[in-house]
C-alpha cells in the first residue's frame, strides 16, 4: 500500500473534561452516562457502537470500567508536558489511555499513575511521586487550561478533534468517538482531497 502524506498532523491533547464531582472510588460508567445524558435505553447500543468503532482502530474498550476523578492524572500530565515536553507527555497519556479504556484500571490511583510513569523511562518517578503527593501542585494550571479550552475552542466533551485548514477555510471540528470512515473522510477534506 502506498501512503501519501496528506496533512501535517500535530497531536495536542488538551486537559479538558476532568471529573471533579465524582467520588474517589468512581461511578459505574453506565449509571454515570445515564445521569449525565439521560439515555438509559440507548446505552447498550451506544457501547456496542463505541466498541465496534474502537476495534476498527485497534482499541478494545472495556465497558465495565468506572468513571473516575481525573484531576491527579491531569496534574501529572501538566507537569510532564512542562518538564519533559509533549512527546513524553503523549507517551504517558497513551499508557494511561490503554490501561484505563481497555484495562479498566483506576486512573485516580497513585500507584496506577506511577506504573504508567515507569513505562516512560525518561520521566523521573521520584519527582512524579512528589507531584502526586501534593494535591495542590498544578491544580490551578489544570483548571485554567480546562476553562480556556471550553471557552476559546468550544470544546464540550472528549475526544474533540480540530482539523486546521489553510486560510480562508475554517477548521473542521467534531466531537465524540467516530467511525474510522468518518475520520478518514474528515482528514481527506482537511487535506483538500475530498
Short mmCIF file of C-alpha atoms in Angstrom, two decimals:
data_model
loop_
_atom_site.label_atom_id
_atom_site.label_comp_id
_atom_site.label_asym_id
_atom_site.label_seq_id
_atom_site.Cartn_x
_atom_site.Cartn_y
_atom_site.Cartn_z
CA UNK A 1 0.00 0.00 0.00
CA UNK A 2 1.35 3.43 -0.91
CA UNK A 3 0.74 6.12 1.68
CA UNK A 4 0.74 9.79 0.82
CA UNK A 5 1.25 12.43 3.47
CA UNK A 6 -1.88 14.48 3.02
CA UNK A 7 -1.90 16.66 6.12
CA UNK A 8 0.51 17.72 8.81
CA UNK A 9 -0.66 16.03 12.00
CA UNK A 10 0.01 17.67 15.33
CA UNK A 11 -1.46 15.72 18.22
CA UNK A 12 -2.39 18.04 21.02
CA UNK A 13 -4.16 16.52 23.99
CA UNK A 14 -5.51 19.46 26.00
CA UNK A 15 -6.61 18.80 29.54
CA UNK A 16 -10.41 19.04 29.39
CA UNK A 17 -13.40 17.29 30.89
CA UNK A 18 -11.68 16.10 34.02
CA UNK A 19 -14.12 14.63 36.50
CA UNK A 20 -14.17 16.57 39.78
CA UNK A 21 -17.66 15.78 41.09
CA UNK A 22 -17.21 12.01 41.06
CA UNK A 23 -16.41 10.21 44.32
CA UNK A 24 -12.86 8.91 44.78
CA UNK A 25 -14.00 5.30 44.29
CA UNK A 26 -15.60 6.24 40.97
CA UNK A 27 -19.04 5.58 39.48
CA UNK A 28 -20.40 2.84 37.27
CA UNK A 29 -19.89 4.00 33.67
CA UNK A 30 -23.44 3.23 32.50
CA UNK A 31 -25.01 4.88 35.57
CA UNK A 32 -22.86 7.97 35.05
CA UNK A 33 -23.80 8.32 31.38
CA UNK A 34 -27.49 7.84 32.18
CA UNK A 35 -27.33 10.59 34.82
CA UNK A 36 -25.36 12.92 32.56
CA UNK A 37 -27.21 12.42 29.28
CA UNK A 38 -30.45 10.69 30.28
CA UNK A 39 -30.23 7.98 27.62
CA UNK A 40 -30.82 4.83 29.65
CA UNK A 41 -32.48 2.95 26.80
CA UNK A 42 -29.70 3.62 24.28
CA UNK A 43 -26.67 2.93 26.44
CA UNK A 44 -26.09 -0.68 25.39
CA UNK A 45 -26.46 0.30 21.73
CA UNK A 46 -24.07 3.24 22.24
CA UNK A 47 -21.49 0.98 23.95
CA UNK A 48 -21.72 -1.58 21.17
CA UNK A 49 -21.16 1.15 18.54
CA UNK A 50 -18.22 2.52 20.54
CA UNK A 51 -16.78 -0.98 20.88
CA UNK A 52 -17.05 -1.66 17.12
CA UNK A 53 -15.54 1.72 16.28
CA UNK A 54 -12.74 1.14 18.78
CA UNK A 55 -11.95 -2.31 17.41
CA UNK A 56 -11.62 -0.79 13.91
CA UNK A 57 -8.90 1.45 15.36
CA UNK A 58 -7.27 -1.31 17.43
CA UNK A 59 -8.83 -0.32 20.77
CA UNK A 60 -10.85 -2.84 22.78
CA UNK A 61 -12.97 -0.58 25.02
CA UNK A 62 -13.84 -2.03 28.41
CA UNK A 63 -17.48 -1.09 29.06
CA UNK A 64 -17.26 -2.41 32.64
CA UNK A 65 -14.82 0.29 33.73
CA UNK A 66 -15.76 3.04 36.15
CA UNK A 67 -15.76 6.77 35.57
CA UNK A 68 -13.10 8.11 37.91
CA UNK A 69 -12.00 11.52 39.12
CA UNK A 70 -9.14 12.53 36.81
CA UNK A 71 -7.61 15.60 38.41
CA UNK A 72 -4.48 13.68 39.53
CA UNK A 73 -3.67 12.36 36.06
CA UNK A 74 -4.26 15.85 34.62
CA UNK A 75 -1.89 17.36 37.20
CA UNK A 76 0.70 14.70 36.34
CA UNK A 77 0.27 15.36 32.61
CA UNK A 78 0.63 19.12 33.09
CA UNK A 79 3.92 18.61 34.95
CA UNK A 80 5.15 16.03 32.43
CA UNK A 81 4.45 18.27 29.43
CA UNK A 82 6.09 21.24 31.16
CA UNK A 83 9.20 19.35 32.29
CA UNK A 84 9.70 16.78 29.50
CA UNK A 85 7.75 18.14 26.53
CA UNK A 86 4.75 16.92 24.58
CA UNK A 87 6.48 13.85 23.11
CA UNK A 88 6.98 12.29 26.54
CA UNK A 89 3.59 13.61 27.64
CA UNK A 90 1.99 11.82 24.68
CA UNK A 91 3.76 8.57 25.61
CA UNK A 92 2.48 8.85 29.18
CA UNK A 93 -1.05 9.71 28.04
CA UNK A 94 -1.11 6.73 25.65
CA UNK A 95 -0.13 4.42 28.53
CA UNK A 96 -2.86 5.89 30.75
CA UNK A 97 -5.45 5.63 27.96
CA UNK A 98 -4.65 1.98 27.24
CA UNK A 99 -4.73 0.93 30.88
CA UNK A 100 -7.95 2.84 31.57
CA UNK A 101 -10.03 2.41 28.42
CA UNK A 102 -9.01 -1.20 27.75
CA UNK A 103 -7.93 -2.46 31.15
CA UNK A 104 -10.47 -0.57 33.24
CA UNK A 105 -7.79 0.43 35.75
CA UNK A 106 -8.30 3.23 38.28
CA UNK A 107 -6.87 6.49 36.88
CA UNK A 108 -7.38 8.11 40.28
CA UNK A 109 -4.92 5.77 41.96
CA UNK A 110 -1.39 6.99 42.69
CA UNK A 111 0.12 3.52 42.13
CA UNK A 112 -1.63 3.28 38.74
CA UNK A 113 -0.18 6.65 37.71
CA UNK A 114 3.31 5.72 38.88
CA UNK A 115 3.13 2.43 36.95
CA UNK A 116 2.35 4.49 33.85
CA UNK A 117 5.31 6.78 34.63
CA UNK A 118 7.54 3.70 34.91
CA UNK A 119 6.62 2.75 31.31
CA UNK A 120 8.05 6.08 30.09
CA UNK A 121 11.63 5.61 31.20
CA UNK A 122 12.65 9.25 30.73
CA UNK A 123 10.23 10.52 33.40
CA UNK A 124 11.67 10.68 36.93
CA UNK A 125 9.45 8.55 39.17
CA UNK A 126 10.52 10.25 42.41
CA UNK A 127 9.66 13.68 41.04
CA UNK A 128 6.33 12.37 39.73
CA UNK A 129 5.59 10.96 43.16
CA UNK A 130 6.26 14.36 44.76
CA UNK A 131 3.79 15.97 42.33
CA UNK A 132 1.13 13.37 43.13
CA UNK A 133 1.72 13.67 46.90
CA UNK A 134 0.81 17.39 46.86
CA UNK A 135 -2.81 17.73 45.65
CA UNK A 136 -2.35 21.47 45.06
CA UNK A 137 0.60 21.15 42.65
CA UNK A 138 -0.54 22.06 39.11
CA UNK A 139 -4.20 22.12 40.19
CA UNK A 140 -4.72 25.77 39.17
CA UNK A 141 -3.00 25.18 35.83
CA UNK A 142 -5.31 22.26 35.10
CA UNK A 143 -8.46 24.25 35.87
CA UNK A 144 -7.21 27.21 33.83
CA UNK A 145 -6.41 25.00 30.83
CA UNK A 146 -9.82 23.31 31.02
CA UNK A 147 -11.67 26.63 31.14
CA UNK A 148 -9.64 28.04 28.23
CA UNK A 149 -10.32 25.01 26.03
CA UNK A 150 -14.03 25.20 26.74
CA UNK A 151 -14.27 28.96 26.21
CA UNK A 152 -11.90 29.54 23.28
CA UNK A 153 -12.33 26.33 21.32
CA UNK A 154 -15.91 25.47 22.17
CA UNK A 155 -14.88 22.04 23.43
CA UNK A 156 -17.81 20.36 25.13
CA UNK A 157 -16.53 16.80 25.53
CA UNK A 158 -13.71 14.45 24.73
CA UNK A 159 -12.43 13.30 22.42
CA UNK A 160 -12.66 16.54 20.43
CA UNK A 161 -10.99 17.00 17.08
CA UNK A 162 -9.94 20.20 15.34
CA UNK A 163 -8.55 19.80 11.84
CA UNK A 164 -6.97 23.07 10.77
CA UNK A 165 -7.00 24.03 7.11
CA UNK A 166 -5.29 26.81 5.17
CA UNK A 167 -6.96 30.24 5.29
CA UNK A 168 -9.63 31.21 4.42
CA UNK A 169 -11.07 27.75 5.12
CA UNK A 170 -12.50 27.24 8.59
CA UNK A 171 -11.21 24.39 10.75
CA UNK A 172 -13.22 21.17 10.76
CA UNK A 173 -14.39 20.38 14.31
CA UNK A 174 -16.19 17.37 15.68
CA UNK A 175 -16.64 15.64 18.99
CA UNK A 176 -17.04 12.08 20.15
CA UNK A 177 -15.92 8.65 19.14
CA UNK A 178 -16.44 8.50 15.37
CA UNK A 179 -16.10 5.71 12.86
CA UNK A 180 -12.80 5.22 11.06
CA UNK A 181 -14.61 6.01 7.78
CA UNK A 182 -15.78 9.40 9.10
CA UNK A 183 -12.32 10.20 10.42
CA UNK A 184 -10.75 9.37 7.05
CA UNK A 185 -13.38 11.47 5.27
CA UNK A 186 -12.67 14.45 7.55
CA UNK A 187 -8.89 14.10 7.13
CA UNK A 188 -9.27 13.96 3.36
CA UNK A 189 -11.48 17.04 3.43
CA UNK A 190 -8.93 18.87 5.60
CA UNK A 191 -6.26 17.93 3.06
CA UNK A 192 -8.40 19.21 0.19
CA UNK A 193 -8.57 15.70 -1.33
CA UNK A 194 -12.28 15.14 -0.87
#
